[in-house]
Amino acid sequence: MAKKTYDLLFKLLLIGDSGVGKTCVLFRFSDDAFNTTFISTIGIDFKIKTVELQGKKIKLQIWDTAGQERFHTITTSYYRGAMGIMLVYDISNAKSFENISKWLRNIDEHANEDVERMLLGNKCDMEDKRIVPKAKGEQIAREHAIRFFETSAKANINIEKAFLTLAEDILKKTPVKEPNSENVDISTGGGVTGWKTKCCS
C-alpha cells in the first residue's frame, strides 16, 4: 500500500462571480503562474498543493467553481465537503462585490456550519480601475466575522498568505489525532487530559 505523503487533507472552495479571477488566484497559488487569456471555468475544476504548517504536511485540494448561474446546481454540491471557502470579488467590478451577500447566503444554505470563510478583493493591482474601496471589503468581512485580504493574482499580492491563513484557521479547528493509531498515546499522560474537570478537580 502506498504510504500517505501528507498528514491532513483540507478541501477548499473558491466561489464568486464569473470573471473575478478565481482561476487566476488558484493558478498563482498552485503553479505560481499567471495567464492573461481568460477562459471561463466550465462547471468545476481543482488543483492540489501540499503545504507544511506547524510541522504537519497538509494537502490542499482546492476546487475552483464556475461563477455562472447555469452551473449553480453542480457547484453548490461541492459546498458540503468544503472545510474552507474563499469568496472572491473584483475590486474593479461593483456588481461582483454586491453579489458577495448572495454567495454568503449560498454558503449558509449549502455548506457545513463550521466552514471557515474568507473574503478576497482580487485585482488590487488595478488601482486606477478600482470601484470598490478597501474599507467596504473590510466592513462586510467584519459584519460576517470573516478574514479579508485584497489580492492580485497578476502581481502576486497576498495570494499565498490568504491560502496559508485559511489553512491555518482550519488546522486550529481540526481535532489533533495521531494518524492510524487507535492506542492511547502515553507520552501525553494517557490521553486523559480534559477529563480532569469531570470528577476530582
mmCIF file of C-alpha atoms in Angstrom:
data_model
loop_
_atom_site.group_PDB
_atom_site.id
_atom_site.type_symbol
_atom_site.label_atom_id
_atom_site.label_comp_id
_atom_site.label_asym_id
_atom_site.label_seq_id
_atom_site.Cartn_x
_atom_site.Cartn_y
_atom_site.Cartn_z
ATOM 1 C CA MET A 1 0.000 0.000 0.000
ATOM 2 C CA ALA A 2 1.328 3.426 -0.892
ATOM 3 C CA LYS A 3 2.352 5.458 2.090
ATOM 4 C CA LYS A 4 0.357 8.613 2.631
ATOM 5 C CA THR A 5 2.543 11.595 1.819
ATOM 6 C CA TYR A 6 0.518 14.014 3.916
ATOM 7 C CA ASP A 7 -0.966 14.230 7.423
ATOM 8 C CA LEU A 8 -4.189 16.062 6.689
ATOM 9 C CA LEU A 9 -6.359 16.796 3.694
ATOM 10 C CA PHE A 10 -8.228 20.095 3.541
ATOM 11 C CA LYS A 11 -10.843 20.735 0.897
ATOM 12 C CA LEU A 12 -11.086 24.376 -0.086
ATOM 13 C CA LEU A 13 -13.514 26.044 -2.432
ATOM 14 C CA LEU A 14 -13.293 29.252 -4.452
ATOM 15 C CA ILE A 15 -16.592 30.956 -5.179
ATOM 16 C CA GLY A 16 -17.647 34.281 -6.638
ATOM 17 C CA ASP A 17 -18.928 35.830 -9.858
ATOM 18 C CA SER A 18 -17.579 34.794 -13.217
ATOM 19 C CA GLY A 19 -14.506 36.766 -14.249
ATOM 20 C CA VAL A 20 -13.362 37.908 -10.798
ATOM 21 C CA GLY A 21 -10.146 35.912 -11.137
ATOM 22 C CA LYS A 22 -10.805 32.754 -9.097
ATOM 23 C CA THR A 23 -8.920 30.559 -11.555
ATOM 24 C CA CYS A 24 -6.022 33.032 -11.720
ATOM 25 C CA VAL A 25 -5.848 33.144 -7.924
ATOM 26 C CA LEU A 26 -5.728 29.361 -7.839
ATOM 27 C CA PHE A 27 -3.091 29.083 -10.584
ATOM 28 C CA ARG A 28 -0.914 31.677 -8.922
ATOM 29 C CA PHE A 29 -1.029 29.695 -5.692
ATOM 30 C CA SER A 30 -0.695 26.186 -7.129
ATOM 31 C CA ASP A 31 1.664 26.774 -10.057
ATOM 32 C CA ASP A 32 2.967 30.288 -9.374
ATOM 33 C CA ALA A 33 1.781 31.237 -12.841
ATOM 34 C CA PHE A 34 -0.446 33.925 -14.279
ATOM 35 C CA ASN A 35 -2.309 33.546 -17.514
ATOM 36 C CA THR A 36 -3.737 36.592 -19.246
ATOM 37 C CA THR A 37 -6.073 34.666 -21.528
ATOM 38 C CA PHE A 38 -9.427 34.349 -19.851
ATOM 39 C CA ILE A 39 -11.253 31.059 -20.211
ATOM 40 C CA SER A 40 -14.345 30.590 -18.081
ATOM 41 C CA THR A 41 -14.286 27.564 -15.834
ATOM 42 C CA ILE A 42 -16.815 25.027 -17.007
ATOM 43 C CA GLY A 43 -18.542 23.522 -14.010
ATOM 44 C CA ILE A 44 -15.748 22.782 -11.593
ATOM 45 C CA ASP A 45 -12.025 22.162 -11.635
ATOM 46 C CA PHE A 46 -9.456 21.536 -8.924
ATOM 47 C CA LYS A 47 -5.786 21.748 -8.057
ATOM 48 C CA ILE A 48 -3.721 20.102 -5.351
ATOM 49 C CA LYS A 49 -0.945 21.719 -3.398
ATOM 50 C CA THR A 50 0.768 20.369 -0.305
ATOM 51 C CA VAL A 51 1.932 22.881 2.286
ATOM 52 C CA GLU A 52 3.621 22.500 5.626
ATOM 53 C CA LEU A 53 2.057 24.139 8.668
ATOM 54 C CA GLN A 54 3.003 23.627 12.303
ATOM 55 C CA GLY A 55 5.108 20.609 11.386
ATOM 56 C CA LYS A 56 2.247 18.926 9.534
ATOM 57 C CA LYS A 57 2.077 18.205 5.829
ATOM 58 C CA ILE A 58 -1.300 19.413 4.660
ATOM 59 C CA LYS A 59 -2.659 18.532 1.284
ATOM 60 C CA LEU A 60 -4.910 21.277 -0.016
ATOM 61 C CA GLN A 61 -7.457 20.166 -2.545
ATOM 62 C CA ILE A 62 -8.718 23.447 -3.969
ATOM 63 C CA TRP A 63 -11.892 23.452 -6.003
ATOM 64 C CA ASP A 64 -12.438 26.244 -8.473
ATOM 65 C CA THR A 65 -16.113 26.770 -9.282
ATOM 66 C CA ALA A 66 -17.762 28.365 -12.273
ATOM 67 C CA GLY A 67 -19.372 31.689 -11.409
ATOM 68 C CA GLN A 68 -22.148 31.461 -13.972
ATOM 69 C CA GLU A 69 -25.660 30.829 -12.784
ATOM 70 C CA ARG A 70 -26.167 27.871 -15.135
ATOM 71 C CA PHE A 71 -23.550 25.852 -13.255
ATOM 72 C CA HIS A 72 -25.093 26.674 -9.900
ATOM 73 C CA THR A 73 -26.540 23.220 -9.229
ATOM 74 C CA ILE A 74 -23.244 21.493 -9.993
ATOM 75 C CA THR A 75 -21.151 23.830 -7.910
ATOM 76 C CA THR A 76 -23.343 24.016 -4.807
ATOM 77 C CA SER A 77 -22.993 20.264 -4.331
ATOM 78 C CA TYR A 78 -19.300 20.907 -3.645
ATOM 79 C CA TYR A 79 -20.004 23.250 -0.739
ATOM 80 C CA ARG A 80 -20.941 20.429 1.582
ATOM 81 C CA GLY A 81 -17.499 18.832 1.883
ATOM 82 C CA ALA A 82 -15.529 22.062 1.913
ATOM 83 C CA MET A 83 -13.607 22.973 5.048
ATOM 84 C CA GLY A 84 -12.673 26.420 3.824
ATOM 85 C CA ILE A 85 -14.395 28.696 1.311
ATOM 86 C CA MET A 86 -12.892 31.763 -0.318
ATOM 87 C CA LEU A 87 -15.351 34.332 -1.621
ATOM 88 C CA VAL A 88 -13.752 36.340 -4.382
ATOM 89 C CA TYR A 89 -14.819 39.649 -5.878
ATOM 90 C CA ASP A 90 -13.109 42.005 -8.296
ATOM 91 C CA ILE A 91 -12.292 45.457 -6.874
ATOM 92 C CA SER A 92 -12.942 46.959 -10.320
ATOM 93 C CA ASN A 93 -16.390 45.385 -10.604
ATOM 94 C CA ALA A 94 -19.098 46.718 -8.283
ATOM 95 C CA LYS A 95 -21.596 44.006 -9.196
ATOM 96 C CA SER A 96 -19.193 41.232 -8.171
ATOM 97 C CA PHE A 97 -18.920 42.907 -4.769
ATOM 98 C CA GLU A 98 -22.682 43.381 -4.391
ATOM 99 C CA ASN A 99 -23.134 39.677 -5.123
ATOM 100 C CA ILE A 100 -20.926 38.665 -2.189
ATOM 101 C CA SER A 101 -24.031 38.704 0.037
ATOM 102 C CA LYS A 102 -25.649 36.222 -2.363
ATOM 103 C CA TRP A 103 -22.561 33.972 -2.207
ATOM 104 C CA LEU A 104 -22.579 34.192 1.593
ATOM 105 C CA ARG A 105 -26.220 33.051 1.577
ATOM 106 C CA ASN A 106 -25.206 30.122 -0.639
ATOM 107 C CA ILE A 107 -22.639 29.111 1.972
ATOM 108 C CA ASP A 108 -25.267 29.300 4.720
ATOM 109 C CA GLU A 109 -27.608 27.134 2.654
ATOM 110 C CA HIS A 110 -25.208 24.542 1.270
ATOM 111 C CA ALA A 111 -22.013 24.380 3.335
ATOM 112 C CA ASN A 112 -21.246 22.861 6.728
ATOM 113 C CA GLU A 113 -21.966 25.159 9.631
ATOM 114 C CA ASP A 114 -18.375 25.314 10.835
ATOM 115 C CA VAL A 115 -16.825 26.012 7.440
ATOM 116 C CA GLU A 116 -14.011 28.566 7.562
ATOM 117 C CA ARG A 117 -14.765 31.541 5.302
ATOM 118 C CA MET A 118 -12.550 34.240 3.830
ATOM 119 C CA LEU A 119 -13.221 37.237 1.611
ATOM 120 C CA LEU A 120 -10.803 38.221 -1.166
ATOM 121 C CA GLY A 121 -10.915 41.510 -3.047
ATOM 122 C CA ASN A 122 -8.995 40.466 -6.131
ATOM 123 C CA LYS A 123 -7.189 42.506 -8.826
ATOM 124 C CA CYS A 124 -5.888 45.031 -6.293
ATOM 125 C CA ASP A 125 -3.052 45.808 -8.735
ATOM 126 C CA MET A 126 -5.650 47.663 -10.845
ATOM 127 C CA GLU A 127 -5.778 50.667 -8.535
ATOM 128 C CA ASP A 128 -6.679 53.019 -11.403
ATOM 129 C CA LYS A 129 -9.806 50.958 -12.149
ATOM 130 C CA ARG A 130 -10.812 50.452 -8.515
ATOM 131 C CA ILE A 131 -14.519 50.884 -7.838
ATOM 132 C CA VAL A 132 -14.859 49.021 -4.547
ATOM 133 C CA PRO A 133 -12.978 50.771 -1.713
ATOM 134 C CA LYS A 134 -10.950 48.525 0.565
ATOM 135 C CA ALA A 135 -12.980 49.781 3.535
ATOM 136 C CA LYS A 136 -16.130 48.248 2.023
ATOM 137 C CA GLY A 137 -14.492 44.843 1.840
ATOM 138 C CA GLU A 138 -13.293 45.208 5.411
ATOM 139 C CA GLN A 139 -16.771 46.206 6.533
ATOM 140 C CA ILE A 140 -18.558 43.195 5.029
ATOM 141 C CA ALA A 141 -15.845 40.903 6.422
ATOM 142 C CA ARG A 142 -16.354 42.427 9.888
ATOM 143 C CA GLU A 143 -20.124 42.030 9.675
ATOM 144 C CA HIS A 144 -19.739 38.333 8.929
ATOM 145 C CA ALA A 145 -16.746 37.835 11.222
ATOM 146 C CA ILE A 146 -14.517 36.541 8.433
ATOM 147 C CA ARG A 147 -10.989 37.339 7.351
ATOM 148 C CA PHE A 148 -10.364 39.691 4.465
ATOM 149 C CA PHE A 149 -7.454 40.151 2.070
ATOM 150 C CA GLU A 150 -7.021 42.241 -1.030
ATOM 151 C CA THR A 151 -5.177 40.096 -3.548
ATOM 152 C CA SER A 152 -3.705 40.251 -7.006
ATOM 153 C CA ALA A 153 -3.010 37.070 -8.923
ATOM 154 C CA LYS A 154 -1.210 39.118 -11.551
ATOM 155 C CA ALA A 155 1.140 40.945 -9.173
ATOM 156 C CA ASN A 156 1.186 38.007 -6.727
ATOM 157 C CA ILE A 157 -0.078 40.036 -3.773
ATOM 158 C CA ASN A 158 -1.357 38.179 -0.687
ATOM 159 C CA ILE A 159 -2.223 35.020 -2.629
ATOM 160 C CA GLU A 160 -0.070 32.611 -0.689
ATOM 161 C CA LYS A 161 -0.747 34.461 2.538
ATOM 162 C CA ALA A 162 -4.519 34.089 2.038
ATOM 163 C CA PHE A 163 -4.379 30.345 1.353
ATOM 164 C CA LEU A 164 -1.985 29.631 4.194
ATOM 165 C CA THR A 165 -4.030 31.724 6.631
ATOM 166 C CA LEU A 166 -7.173 29.853 5.642
ATOM 167 C CA ALA A 167 -5.392 26.517 6.042
ATOM 168 C CA GLU A 168 -4.083 27.602 9.456
ATOM 169 C CA ASP A 169 -7.564 28.608 10.595
ATOM 170 C CA ILE A 170 -8.878 25.188 9.577
ATOM 171 C CA LEU A 171 -5.942 23.492 11.289
ATOM 172 C CA LYS A 172 -6.760 25.309 14.548
ATOM 173 C CA LYS A 173 -10.219 23.759 14.456
ATOM 174 C CA THR A 174 -9.051 20.296 13.458
ATOM 175 C CA PRO A 175 -9.020 17.837 16.332
ATOM 176 C CA VAL A 176 -5.474 16.619 16.781
ATOM 177 C CA LYS A 177 -5.295 12.882 16.404
ATOM 178 C CA GLU A 178 -2.383 10.667 15.622
ATOM 179 C CA PRO A 179 -2.774 9.143 12.164
ATOM 180 C CA ASN A 180 -3.852 5.471 12.299
ATOM 181 C CA SER A 181 -3.092 4.984 15.993
ATOM 182 C CA GLU A 182 -6.002 3.667 17.942
ATOM 183 C CA ASN A 183 -3.892 3.229 21.070
ATOM 184 C CA VAL A 184 -3.703 5.852 23.748
ATOM 185 C CA ASP A 185 -0.553 7.917 23.438
ATOM 186 C CA ILE A 186 1.216 7.516 26.760
ATOM 187 C CA SER A 187 3.549 10.437 26.189
ATOM 188 C CA THR A 188 0.629 12.838 26.620
ATOM 189 C CA GLY A 189 -0.298 11.494 30.029
ATOM 190 C CA GLY A 190 -2.505 8.638 28.936
ATOM 191 C CA GLY A 191 -4.883 10.742 26.885
ATOM 192 C CA VAL A 192 -6.954 11.762 29.889
ATOM 193 C CA THR A 193 -6.278 15.472 29.702
ATOM 194 C CA GLY A 194 -9.536 17.322 29.550
ATOM 195 C CA TRP A 195 -11.345 14.747 31.686
ATOM 196 C CA LYS A 196 -9.983 16.048 34.940
ATOM 197 C CA THR A 197 -12.796 18.518 35.479
ATOM 198 C CA LYS A 198 -15.335 15.688 35.412
ATOM 199 C CA CYS A 199 -14.561 14.173 38.810
ATOM 200 C CA CYS A 200 -11.899 15.217 41.175
ATOM 201 C CA SER A 201 -10.676 18.714 40.397
#
